[in-house]
Coordinates of C-alpha atoms and ligand atoms in Angstrom, one line a residue:
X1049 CA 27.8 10.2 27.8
X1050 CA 28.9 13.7 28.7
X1051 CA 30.0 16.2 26.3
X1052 CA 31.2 14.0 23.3
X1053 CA 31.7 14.5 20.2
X1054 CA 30.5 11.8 17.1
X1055 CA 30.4 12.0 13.2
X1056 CA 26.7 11.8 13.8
X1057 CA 23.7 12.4 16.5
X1058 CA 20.2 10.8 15.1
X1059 CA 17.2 11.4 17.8
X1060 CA 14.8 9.2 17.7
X1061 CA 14.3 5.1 17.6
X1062 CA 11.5 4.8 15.6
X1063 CA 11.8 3.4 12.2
X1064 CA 13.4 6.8 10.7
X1065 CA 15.9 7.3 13.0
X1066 CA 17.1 3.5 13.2
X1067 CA 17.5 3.5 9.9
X1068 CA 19.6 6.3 9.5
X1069 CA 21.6 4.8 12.5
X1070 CA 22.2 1.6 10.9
X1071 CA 23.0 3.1 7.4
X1072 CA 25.9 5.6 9.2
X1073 CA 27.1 2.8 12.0
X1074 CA 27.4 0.1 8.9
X1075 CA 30.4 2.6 6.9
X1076 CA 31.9 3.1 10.7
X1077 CA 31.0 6.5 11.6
X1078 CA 31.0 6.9 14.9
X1079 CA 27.0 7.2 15.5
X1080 CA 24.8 8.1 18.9
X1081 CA 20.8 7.0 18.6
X1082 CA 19.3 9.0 21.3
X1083 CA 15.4 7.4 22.7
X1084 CA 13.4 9.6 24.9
X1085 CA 11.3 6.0 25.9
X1086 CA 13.0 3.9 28.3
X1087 CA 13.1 1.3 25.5
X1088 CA 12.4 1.9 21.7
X1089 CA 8.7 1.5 20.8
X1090 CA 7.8 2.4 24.3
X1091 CA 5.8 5.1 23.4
X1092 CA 5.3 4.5 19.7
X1093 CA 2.1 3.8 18.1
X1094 CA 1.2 2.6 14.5
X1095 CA -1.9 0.8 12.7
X1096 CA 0.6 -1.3 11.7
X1097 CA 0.8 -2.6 8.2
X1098 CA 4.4 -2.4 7.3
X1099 CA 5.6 -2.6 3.6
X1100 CA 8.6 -5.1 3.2
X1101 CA 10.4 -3.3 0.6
X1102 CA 11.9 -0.5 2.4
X1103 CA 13.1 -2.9 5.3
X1104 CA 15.0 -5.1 2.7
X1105 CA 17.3 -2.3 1.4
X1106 CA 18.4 -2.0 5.0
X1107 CA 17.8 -5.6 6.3
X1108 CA 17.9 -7.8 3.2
X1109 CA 16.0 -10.9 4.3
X1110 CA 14.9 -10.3 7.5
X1111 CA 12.0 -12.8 7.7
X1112 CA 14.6 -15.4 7.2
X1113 CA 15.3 -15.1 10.7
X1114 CA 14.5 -17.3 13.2
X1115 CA 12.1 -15.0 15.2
X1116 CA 11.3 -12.2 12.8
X1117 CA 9.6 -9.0 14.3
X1118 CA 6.3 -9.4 12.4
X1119 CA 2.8 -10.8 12.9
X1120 CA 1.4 -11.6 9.7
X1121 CA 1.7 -11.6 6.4
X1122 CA -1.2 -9.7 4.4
X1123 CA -2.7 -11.5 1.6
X1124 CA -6.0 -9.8 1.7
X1125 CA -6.7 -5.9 1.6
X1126 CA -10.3 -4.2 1.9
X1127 CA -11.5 -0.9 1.7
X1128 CA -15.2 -0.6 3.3
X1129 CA -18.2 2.1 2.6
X1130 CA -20.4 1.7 6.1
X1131 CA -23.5 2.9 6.6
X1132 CA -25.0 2.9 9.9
X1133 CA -26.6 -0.8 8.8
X1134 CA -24.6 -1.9 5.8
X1135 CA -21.1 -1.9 4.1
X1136 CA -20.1 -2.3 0.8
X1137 CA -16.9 -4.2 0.4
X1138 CA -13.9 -4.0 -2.2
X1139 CA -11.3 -6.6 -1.7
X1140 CA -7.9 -7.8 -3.1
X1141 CA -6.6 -11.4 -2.1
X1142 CA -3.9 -12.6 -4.0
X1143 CA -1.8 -16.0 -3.8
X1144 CA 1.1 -14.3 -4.9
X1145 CA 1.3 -12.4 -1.5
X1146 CA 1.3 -15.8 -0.2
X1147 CA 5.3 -15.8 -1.7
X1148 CA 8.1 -14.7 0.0
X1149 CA 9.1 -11.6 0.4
X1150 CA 5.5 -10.8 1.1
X1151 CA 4.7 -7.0 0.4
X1152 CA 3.8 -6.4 3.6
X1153 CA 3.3 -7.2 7.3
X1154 CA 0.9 -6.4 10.2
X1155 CA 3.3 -5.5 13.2
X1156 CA 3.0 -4.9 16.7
X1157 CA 5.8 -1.5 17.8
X1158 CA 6.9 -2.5 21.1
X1159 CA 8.8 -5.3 19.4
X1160 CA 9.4 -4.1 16.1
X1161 CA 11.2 -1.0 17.3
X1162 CA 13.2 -2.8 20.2
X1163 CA 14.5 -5.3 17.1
X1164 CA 15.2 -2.5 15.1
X1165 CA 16.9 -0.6 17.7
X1166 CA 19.2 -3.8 18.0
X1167 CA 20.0 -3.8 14.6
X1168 CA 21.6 -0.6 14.9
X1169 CA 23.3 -1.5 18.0
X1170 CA 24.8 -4.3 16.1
X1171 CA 25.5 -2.3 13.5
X1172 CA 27.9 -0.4 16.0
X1173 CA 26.0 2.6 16.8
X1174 CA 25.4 3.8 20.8
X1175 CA 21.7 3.8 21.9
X1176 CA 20.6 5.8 24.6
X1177 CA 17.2 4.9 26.1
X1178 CA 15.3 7.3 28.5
X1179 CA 17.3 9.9 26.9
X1180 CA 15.0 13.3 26.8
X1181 CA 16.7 15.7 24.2
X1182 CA 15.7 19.3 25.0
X1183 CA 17.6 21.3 22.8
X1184 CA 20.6 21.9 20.0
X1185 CA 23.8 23.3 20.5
X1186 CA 24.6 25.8 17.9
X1187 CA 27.7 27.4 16.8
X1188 CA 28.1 30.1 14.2
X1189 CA 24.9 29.5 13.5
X1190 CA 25.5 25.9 12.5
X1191 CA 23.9 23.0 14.6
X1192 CA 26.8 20.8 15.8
X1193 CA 24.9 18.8 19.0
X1194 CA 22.1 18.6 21.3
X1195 CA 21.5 18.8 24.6
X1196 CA 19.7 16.7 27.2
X1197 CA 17.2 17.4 29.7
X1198 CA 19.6 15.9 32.3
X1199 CA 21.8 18.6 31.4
X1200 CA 24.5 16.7 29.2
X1201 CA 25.7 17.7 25.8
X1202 CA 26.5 16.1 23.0
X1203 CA 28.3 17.3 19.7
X1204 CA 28.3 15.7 15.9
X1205 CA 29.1 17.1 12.9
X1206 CA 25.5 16.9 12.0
X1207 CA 22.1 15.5 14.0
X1208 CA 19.7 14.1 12.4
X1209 CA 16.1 14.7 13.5
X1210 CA 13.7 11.8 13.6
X1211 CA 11.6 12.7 16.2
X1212 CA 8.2 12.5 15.3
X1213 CA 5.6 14.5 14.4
X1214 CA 5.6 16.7 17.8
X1215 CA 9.6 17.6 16.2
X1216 CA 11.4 19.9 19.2
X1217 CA 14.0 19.6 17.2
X1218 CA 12.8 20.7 14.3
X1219 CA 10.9 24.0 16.1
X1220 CA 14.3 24.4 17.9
X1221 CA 16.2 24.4 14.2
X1222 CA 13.7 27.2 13.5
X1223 CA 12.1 24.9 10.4
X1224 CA 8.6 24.7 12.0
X1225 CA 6.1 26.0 14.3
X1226 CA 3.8 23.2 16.2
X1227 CA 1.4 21.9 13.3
X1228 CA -2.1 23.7 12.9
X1229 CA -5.0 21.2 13.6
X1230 CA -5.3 20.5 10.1
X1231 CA -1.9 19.7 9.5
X1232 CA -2.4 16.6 12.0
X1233 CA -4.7 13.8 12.3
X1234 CA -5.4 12.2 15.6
X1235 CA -5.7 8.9 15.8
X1236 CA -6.9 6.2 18.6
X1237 CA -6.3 2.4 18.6
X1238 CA -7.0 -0.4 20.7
X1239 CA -5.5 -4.3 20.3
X1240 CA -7.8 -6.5 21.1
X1241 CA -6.7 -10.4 22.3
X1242 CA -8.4 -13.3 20.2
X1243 CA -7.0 -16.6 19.8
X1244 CA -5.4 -17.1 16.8
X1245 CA -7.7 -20.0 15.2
X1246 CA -10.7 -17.4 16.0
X1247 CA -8.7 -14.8 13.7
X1248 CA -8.2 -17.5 10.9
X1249 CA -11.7 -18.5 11.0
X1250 CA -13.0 -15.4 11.5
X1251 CA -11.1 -13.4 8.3
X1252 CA -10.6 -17.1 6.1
X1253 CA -7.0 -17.1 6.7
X1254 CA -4.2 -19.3 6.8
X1255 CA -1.9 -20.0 9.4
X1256 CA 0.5 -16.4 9.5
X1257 CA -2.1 -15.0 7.1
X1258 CA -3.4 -11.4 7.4
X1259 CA -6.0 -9.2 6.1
X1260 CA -6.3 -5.8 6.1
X1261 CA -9.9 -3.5 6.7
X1262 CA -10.0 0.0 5.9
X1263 CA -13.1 1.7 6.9
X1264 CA -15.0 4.8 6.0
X1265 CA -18.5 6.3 5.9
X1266 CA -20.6 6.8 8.9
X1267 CA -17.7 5.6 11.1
X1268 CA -16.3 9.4 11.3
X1269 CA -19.8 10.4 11.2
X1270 CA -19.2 13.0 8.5
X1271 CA -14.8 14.2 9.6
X1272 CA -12.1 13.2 7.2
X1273 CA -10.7 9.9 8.6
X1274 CA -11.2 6.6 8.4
X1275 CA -10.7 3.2 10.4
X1276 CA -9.0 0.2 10.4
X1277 CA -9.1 -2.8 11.4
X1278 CA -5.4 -5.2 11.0
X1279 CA -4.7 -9.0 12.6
X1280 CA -2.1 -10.0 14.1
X1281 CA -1.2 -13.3 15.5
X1282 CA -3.0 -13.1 18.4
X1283 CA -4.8 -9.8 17.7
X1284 CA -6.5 -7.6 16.4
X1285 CA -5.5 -4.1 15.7
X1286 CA -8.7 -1.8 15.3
X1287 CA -8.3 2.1 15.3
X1288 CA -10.1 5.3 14.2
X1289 CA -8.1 8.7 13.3
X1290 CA -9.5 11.5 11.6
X1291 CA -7.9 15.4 11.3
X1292 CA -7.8 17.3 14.6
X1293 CA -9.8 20.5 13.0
X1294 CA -12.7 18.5 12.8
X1295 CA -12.8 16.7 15.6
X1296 CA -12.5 20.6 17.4
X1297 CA -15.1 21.3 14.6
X1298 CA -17.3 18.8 15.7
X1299 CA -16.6 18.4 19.3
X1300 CA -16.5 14.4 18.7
X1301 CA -14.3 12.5 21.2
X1302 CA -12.4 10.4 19.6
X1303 CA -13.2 7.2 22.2
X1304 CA -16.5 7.7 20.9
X1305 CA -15.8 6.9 18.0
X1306 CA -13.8 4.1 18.5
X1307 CA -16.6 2.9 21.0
X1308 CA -19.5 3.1 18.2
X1309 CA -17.0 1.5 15.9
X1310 CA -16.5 -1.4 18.0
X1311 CA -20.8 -1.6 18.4
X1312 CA -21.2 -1.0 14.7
X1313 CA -23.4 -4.0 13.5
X1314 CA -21.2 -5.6 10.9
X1315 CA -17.9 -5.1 12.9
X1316 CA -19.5 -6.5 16.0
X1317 CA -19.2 -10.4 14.9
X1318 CA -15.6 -9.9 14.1
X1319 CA -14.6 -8.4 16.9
X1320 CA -17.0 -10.8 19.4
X1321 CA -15.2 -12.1 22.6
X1322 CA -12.2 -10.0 21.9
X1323 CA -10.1 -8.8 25.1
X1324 CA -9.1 -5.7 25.3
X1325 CA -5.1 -5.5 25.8
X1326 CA -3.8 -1.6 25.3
X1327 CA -5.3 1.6 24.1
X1328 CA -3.6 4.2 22.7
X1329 CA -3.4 7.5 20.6
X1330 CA -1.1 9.4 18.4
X1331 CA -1.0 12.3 16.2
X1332 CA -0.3 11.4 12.7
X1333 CA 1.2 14.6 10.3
X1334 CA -1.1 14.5 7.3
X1335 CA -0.9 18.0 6.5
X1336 CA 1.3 16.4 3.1
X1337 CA 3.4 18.3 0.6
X1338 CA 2.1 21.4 1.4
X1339 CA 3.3 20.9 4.9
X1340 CA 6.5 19.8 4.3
X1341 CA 9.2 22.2 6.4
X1342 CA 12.9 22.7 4.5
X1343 CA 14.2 19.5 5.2
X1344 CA 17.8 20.2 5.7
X1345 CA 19.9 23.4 7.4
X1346 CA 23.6 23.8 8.7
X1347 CA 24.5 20.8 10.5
X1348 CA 20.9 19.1 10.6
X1349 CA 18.7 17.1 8.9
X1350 CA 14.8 16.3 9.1
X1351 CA 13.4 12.3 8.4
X1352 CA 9.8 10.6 8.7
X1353 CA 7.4 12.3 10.7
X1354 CA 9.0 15.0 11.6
X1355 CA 9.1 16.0 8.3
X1356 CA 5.3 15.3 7.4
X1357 CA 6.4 12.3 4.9
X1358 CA 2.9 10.7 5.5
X1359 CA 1.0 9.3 2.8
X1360 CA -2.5 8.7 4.4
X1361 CA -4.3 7.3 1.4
X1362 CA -2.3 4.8 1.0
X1363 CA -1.3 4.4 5.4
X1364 CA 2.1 4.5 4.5
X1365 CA 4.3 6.4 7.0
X1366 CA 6.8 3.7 8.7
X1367 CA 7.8 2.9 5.2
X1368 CA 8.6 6.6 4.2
X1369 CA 10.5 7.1 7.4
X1370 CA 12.5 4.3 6.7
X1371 CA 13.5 5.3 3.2
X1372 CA 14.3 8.7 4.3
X1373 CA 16.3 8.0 7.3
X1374 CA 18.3 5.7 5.1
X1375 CA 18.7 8.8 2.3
X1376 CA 19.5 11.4 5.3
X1377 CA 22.4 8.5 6.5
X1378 CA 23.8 8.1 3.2
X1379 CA 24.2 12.3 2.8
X1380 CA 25.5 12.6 6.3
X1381 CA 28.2 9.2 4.8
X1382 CA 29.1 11.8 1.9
X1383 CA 29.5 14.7 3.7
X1384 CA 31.9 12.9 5.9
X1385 CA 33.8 12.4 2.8
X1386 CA 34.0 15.9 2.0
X1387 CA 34.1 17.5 5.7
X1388 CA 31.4 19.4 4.3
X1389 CA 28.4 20.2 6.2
X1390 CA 26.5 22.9 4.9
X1391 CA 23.4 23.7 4.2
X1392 CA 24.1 23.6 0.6
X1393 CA 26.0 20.3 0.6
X1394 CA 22.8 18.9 2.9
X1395 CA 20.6 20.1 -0.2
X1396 CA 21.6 16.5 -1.5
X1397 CA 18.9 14.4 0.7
X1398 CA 16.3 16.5 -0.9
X1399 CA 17.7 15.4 -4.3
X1400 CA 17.6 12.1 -2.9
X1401 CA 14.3 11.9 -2.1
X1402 CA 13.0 13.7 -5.0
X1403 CA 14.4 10.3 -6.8
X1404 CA 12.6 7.6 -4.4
X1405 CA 9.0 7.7 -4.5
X1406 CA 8.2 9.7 -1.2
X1407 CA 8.0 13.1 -2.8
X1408 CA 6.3 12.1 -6.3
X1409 CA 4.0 10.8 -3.8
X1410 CA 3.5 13.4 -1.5
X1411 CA 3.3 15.8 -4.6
X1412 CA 1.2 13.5 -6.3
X1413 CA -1.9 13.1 -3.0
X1414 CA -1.2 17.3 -2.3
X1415 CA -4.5 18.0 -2.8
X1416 CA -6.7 15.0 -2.2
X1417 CA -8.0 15.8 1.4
X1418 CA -8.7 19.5 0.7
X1419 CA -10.6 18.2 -2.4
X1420 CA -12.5 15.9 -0.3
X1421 CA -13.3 18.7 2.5
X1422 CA -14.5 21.1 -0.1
X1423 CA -17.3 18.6 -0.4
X1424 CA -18.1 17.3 2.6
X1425 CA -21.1 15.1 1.4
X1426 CA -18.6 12.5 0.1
X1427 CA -18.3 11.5 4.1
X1428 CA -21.8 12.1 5.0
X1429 CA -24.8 11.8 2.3
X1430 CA -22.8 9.8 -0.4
X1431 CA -22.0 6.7 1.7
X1432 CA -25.3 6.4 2.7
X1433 CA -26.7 7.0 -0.2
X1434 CA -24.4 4.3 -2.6
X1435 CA -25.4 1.6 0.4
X1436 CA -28.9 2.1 0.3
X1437 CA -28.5 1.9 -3.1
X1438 CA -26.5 -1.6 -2.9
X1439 CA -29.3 -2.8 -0.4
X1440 CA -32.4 -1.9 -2.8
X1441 CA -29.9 -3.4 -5.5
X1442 CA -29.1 -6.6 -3.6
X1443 CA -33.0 -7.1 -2.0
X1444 CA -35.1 -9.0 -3.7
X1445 CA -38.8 -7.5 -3.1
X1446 CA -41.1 -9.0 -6.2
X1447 CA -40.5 -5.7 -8.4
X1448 CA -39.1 -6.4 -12.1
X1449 CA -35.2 -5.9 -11.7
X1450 CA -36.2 -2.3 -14.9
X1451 CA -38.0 -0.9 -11.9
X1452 CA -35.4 -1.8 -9.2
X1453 CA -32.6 -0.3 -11.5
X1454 CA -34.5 2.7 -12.3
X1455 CA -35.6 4.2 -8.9
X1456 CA -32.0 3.4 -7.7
X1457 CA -30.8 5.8 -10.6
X1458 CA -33.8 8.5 -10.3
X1459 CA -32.8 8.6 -6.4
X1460 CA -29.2 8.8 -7.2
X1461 CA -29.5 11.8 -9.6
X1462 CA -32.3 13.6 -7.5
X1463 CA -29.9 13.1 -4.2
X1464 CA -29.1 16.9 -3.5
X1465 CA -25.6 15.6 -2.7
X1466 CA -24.9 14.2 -5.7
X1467 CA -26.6 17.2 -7.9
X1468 CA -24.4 19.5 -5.5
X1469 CA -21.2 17.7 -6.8
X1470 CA -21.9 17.5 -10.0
X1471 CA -23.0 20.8 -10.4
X1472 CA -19.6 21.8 -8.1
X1473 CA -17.4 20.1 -10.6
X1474 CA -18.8 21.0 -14.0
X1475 CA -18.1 25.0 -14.1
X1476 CA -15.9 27.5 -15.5
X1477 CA -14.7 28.6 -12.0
X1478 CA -13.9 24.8 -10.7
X1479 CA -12.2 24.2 -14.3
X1480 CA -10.2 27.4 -14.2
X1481 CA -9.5 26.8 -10.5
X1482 CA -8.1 22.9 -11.6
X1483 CA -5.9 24.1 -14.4
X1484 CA -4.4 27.6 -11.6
X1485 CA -3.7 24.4 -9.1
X1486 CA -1.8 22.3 -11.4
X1487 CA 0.3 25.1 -12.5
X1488 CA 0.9 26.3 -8.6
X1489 CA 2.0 22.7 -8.0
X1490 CA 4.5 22.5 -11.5
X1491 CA 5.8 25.6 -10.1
X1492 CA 6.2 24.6 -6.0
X1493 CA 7.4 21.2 -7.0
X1494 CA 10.0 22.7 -9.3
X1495 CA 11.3 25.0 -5.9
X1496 CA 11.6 21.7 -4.0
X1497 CA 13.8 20.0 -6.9
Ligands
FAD2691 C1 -2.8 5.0 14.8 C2 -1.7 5.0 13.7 C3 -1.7 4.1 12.7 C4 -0.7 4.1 11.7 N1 -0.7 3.1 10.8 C5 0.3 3.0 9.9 C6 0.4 1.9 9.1 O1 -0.4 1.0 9.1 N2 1.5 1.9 8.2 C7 2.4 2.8 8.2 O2 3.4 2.7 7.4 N3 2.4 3.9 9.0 C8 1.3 4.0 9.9 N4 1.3 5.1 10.8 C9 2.3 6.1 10.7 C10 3.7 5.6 11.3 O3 3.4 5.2 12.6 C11 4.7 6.7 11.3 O4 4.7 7.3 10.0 C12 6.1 6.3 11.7 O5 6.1 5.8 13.0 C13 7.1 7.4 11.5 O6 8.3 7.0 12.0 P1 9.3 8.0 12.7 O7 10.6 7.2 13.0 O8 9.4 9.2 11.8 O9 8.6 8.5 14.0 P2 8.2 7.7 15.3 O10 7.8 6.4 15.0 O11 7.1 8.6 15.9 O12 9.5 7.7 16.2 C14 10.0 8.9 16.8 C15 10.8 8.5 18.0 O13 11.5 9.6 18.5 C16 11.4 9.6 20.0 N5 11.5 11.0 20.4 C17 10.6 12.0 20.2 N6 11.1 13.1 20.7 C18 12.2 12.8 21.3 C19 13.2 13.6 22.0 N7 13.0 14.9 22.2 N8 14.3 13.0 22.5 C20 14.5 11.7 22.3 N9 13.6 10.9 21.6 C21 12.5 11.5 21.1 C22 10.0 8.9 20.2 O14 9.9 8.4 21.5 C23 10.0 7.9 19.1 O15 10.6 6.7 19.5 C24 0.3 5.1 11.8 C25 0.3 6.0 12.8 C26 -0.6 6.0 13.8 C27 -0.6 7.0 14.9

């Protein structure tokens, strides 16, 4: 592998950068995927839910295959408001998931990756596994390769960077610095072994049916996060993340809160007799829009993670990196065309993703977390406050259902929580402060278009 040259260097096997390989190897350029892991998905670590859409543009029908990389299908999704005793439940199950293609998949990364990888080996593209890259190779200022930690270097006409959220590449290209702590969100998971007909009973599936939990309240005990909780054939995937600047804030570990999670009293019976199999943690970028670093230079692209194209309210972030591998592919397959690879002819994968949905939705979710940390009783008071409320709703104690109602309503709007939000949210200041952050962000997504 010494000192080559190819049309294209991508670093990174994860769902970005085997995407982009596959995309470049397909329309024959000559295409090096460089893995630091000594196999793809070695290292890698997701929730996983995995959104079938973005695989079929680059591996139409894939669950046709005999032995498809995925667990299970998900035909059930719920969001859940704990309280140390309670949760309140909002659900979606829908037959029509039940259809092929299904919308989405739990997965497990190990193999996902290492059949993804393959792909692109198919495809005709060289992978390298336990390949460290330490550095680029620059010339006239212009990127044109990368270098190894075992010393050996590489050359393309451009690299593509899909390394992750800790990018070297991208801090070597001079695009970022390491993320602050609330640019990042650290999350830890474990898989947990139960036999399949114990997950079916368990979550009222059928056979290759999954279900989705998405947990918040008291399980961050007041820090912007949430958990989940995903099955898989023979699993269960349950995690916790929430943004590092709070868990500094706080001084939380996060075990402990994946250890009260696991003891919380109505995740308990679901989890009951389950074997613990790996643990594991990973940073997640969620510092959004806002985050974003320029996205192209000279000779070198940025796609998924390393990039920040995360979209945590909705746990999309495989399915973004997919997409935007496959854009940064198809500008590197033009610029071969036009032996032009500038900075200015790179500008096109921004245009590209402008027209997909990853930055309307980045753009579009800017501003949610800092909204939510400006009033930090949405993770502490409220959830408590709308479960007791459920409980006293749902409790029959011998008082006339007017009564009930009303005490739940005068507690409600004498809560110093809710009065502090309300009263937050219905001034001049908050209103003129709305309309000066919808014009900042006309005016910064314009710049990006
Ligand atoms: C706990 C958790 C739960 C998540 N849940 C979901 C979910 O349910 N759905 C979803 O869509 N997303 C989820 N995500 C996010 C998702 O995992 C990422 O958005 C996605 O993996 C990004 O893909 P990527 O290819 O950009 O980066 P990665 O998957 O991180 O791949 C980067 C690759 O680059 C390699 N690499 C890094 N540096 C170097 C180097 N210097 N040289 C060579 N190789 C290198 C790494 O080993 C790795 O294989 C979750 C993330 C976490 C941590």
């Amino acid at each position: 592998m010494a000192d080559e040259k190819f049309d294209v260097i991508i670093v990174g096997a994860g769902p970005a950068g085997a995407s982009a390989a596959i995309t470049c190897a397909r329309t024959g350029l000559s295409t090096v995927l460089l893995e630091r892991g000594e196999y793809p998905g070695a290292k890698n670590v997701q929730g996983g839910i995995l959104y079938t859409k973005m695989l079929t543009e680059i591996i139409p029908d894939f669950w046709k295959e005999p032995k498809p990389p995925v667990e299970r299908h998900i035909t059930e999704q719920k969001v859940m408001l704990l309280s140390n005793q309670s949760a309140i439940h909002l659900g979606f199950k829908s037959a029509d998931w039940r259809k092929e293609p299904h919308n989405c998949y739990s997965i497990i990364r190990v193999s996902f990756d290492r059949w993804y990888a393959k792909k692109a080996e198919e495809a005709g593209a060289e992978l390298y596994t336990g390949v460290l890259v330490s550095d680029l190779i620059k010339k006239n200022g212009k990127i044109c390769g990368v270098k190894t930690s075992e010393g050996d270097e590489l050359f393309a006409n451009v690299v593509i960077a899909c390394d992750g959220v800790n990018s070297l590449l991208a801090q070597k290209a001079g695009l970022i610095d390491e993320w602050r702590p609330d640019e990042v969100a650290l999350a830890v998971k474990e898989t947990l072994a139960l036999p399949k007909e114990k997950i079916e009973e368990r979550f009222s599936l059928e056979a290759n049916e999954g279900a989705t939990f998405e947990m918040f309240g008291k399980v961050t005990e007041g820090m912007l996060g949430y958990a989940f909780l995903y099955t898989n054939k023979e699993s269960l995937s349950l995690g916790v993340g929430c943004k590092v600047s709070h868990f500094q804030k706080t001084g939380i570990p996060p075990y402990e809160l994946l250890d009260h999670l696991k003891a919380h009293p109505i995740l308990k019976p679901l989890i009951k007799d389950a074997q613990s199999l790996e643990y594991s943690g990973h940073l997640i970028p969620e510092g959004g829009y806002y985050s974003m670093p320029p996205l192209y230079t000279d000779g070198f692209l940025i796609a998924g993670d390393a990039a920040q194209m995360v979209n945590p309210s909705h746990r999309e972030g495989s399915n973004l990196a997919m997409t935007a591998g496959k854009l940064a592919a198809e500008t590197v397959i033009e610029s071969k065309k036009t032996g032009d690879t500038s900075s200015k002819f790179l500008s096109l994968y921004q245009k590209k993703l402008r027209e997909t949905f990853i930055i309307p939705d980045l753009y579009d979710h800017k501003d949610l977390e800092e909204k939510i940390e400006e009033r930090p009783e949405l993770l502490t008071d409220i959830p408590d406050l709308v479960c007791n409320a459920a409980y006293e709703y749902f409790n029959v104690d011998g008082r006339a259902k007017r009564d009930v109602q009303s005490a739940i309503l005068k507690k409600i709007f004498r809560n110093k929580a809710v009065r502090k939000i309300i009263k937050s949210e219905l001034n001049l200041k908050n209103l003129l402060g709305l309309f000066k952050g919808a014009v900042k962000s006309a005016l910064n997504y314009k710049n990006l278009s």
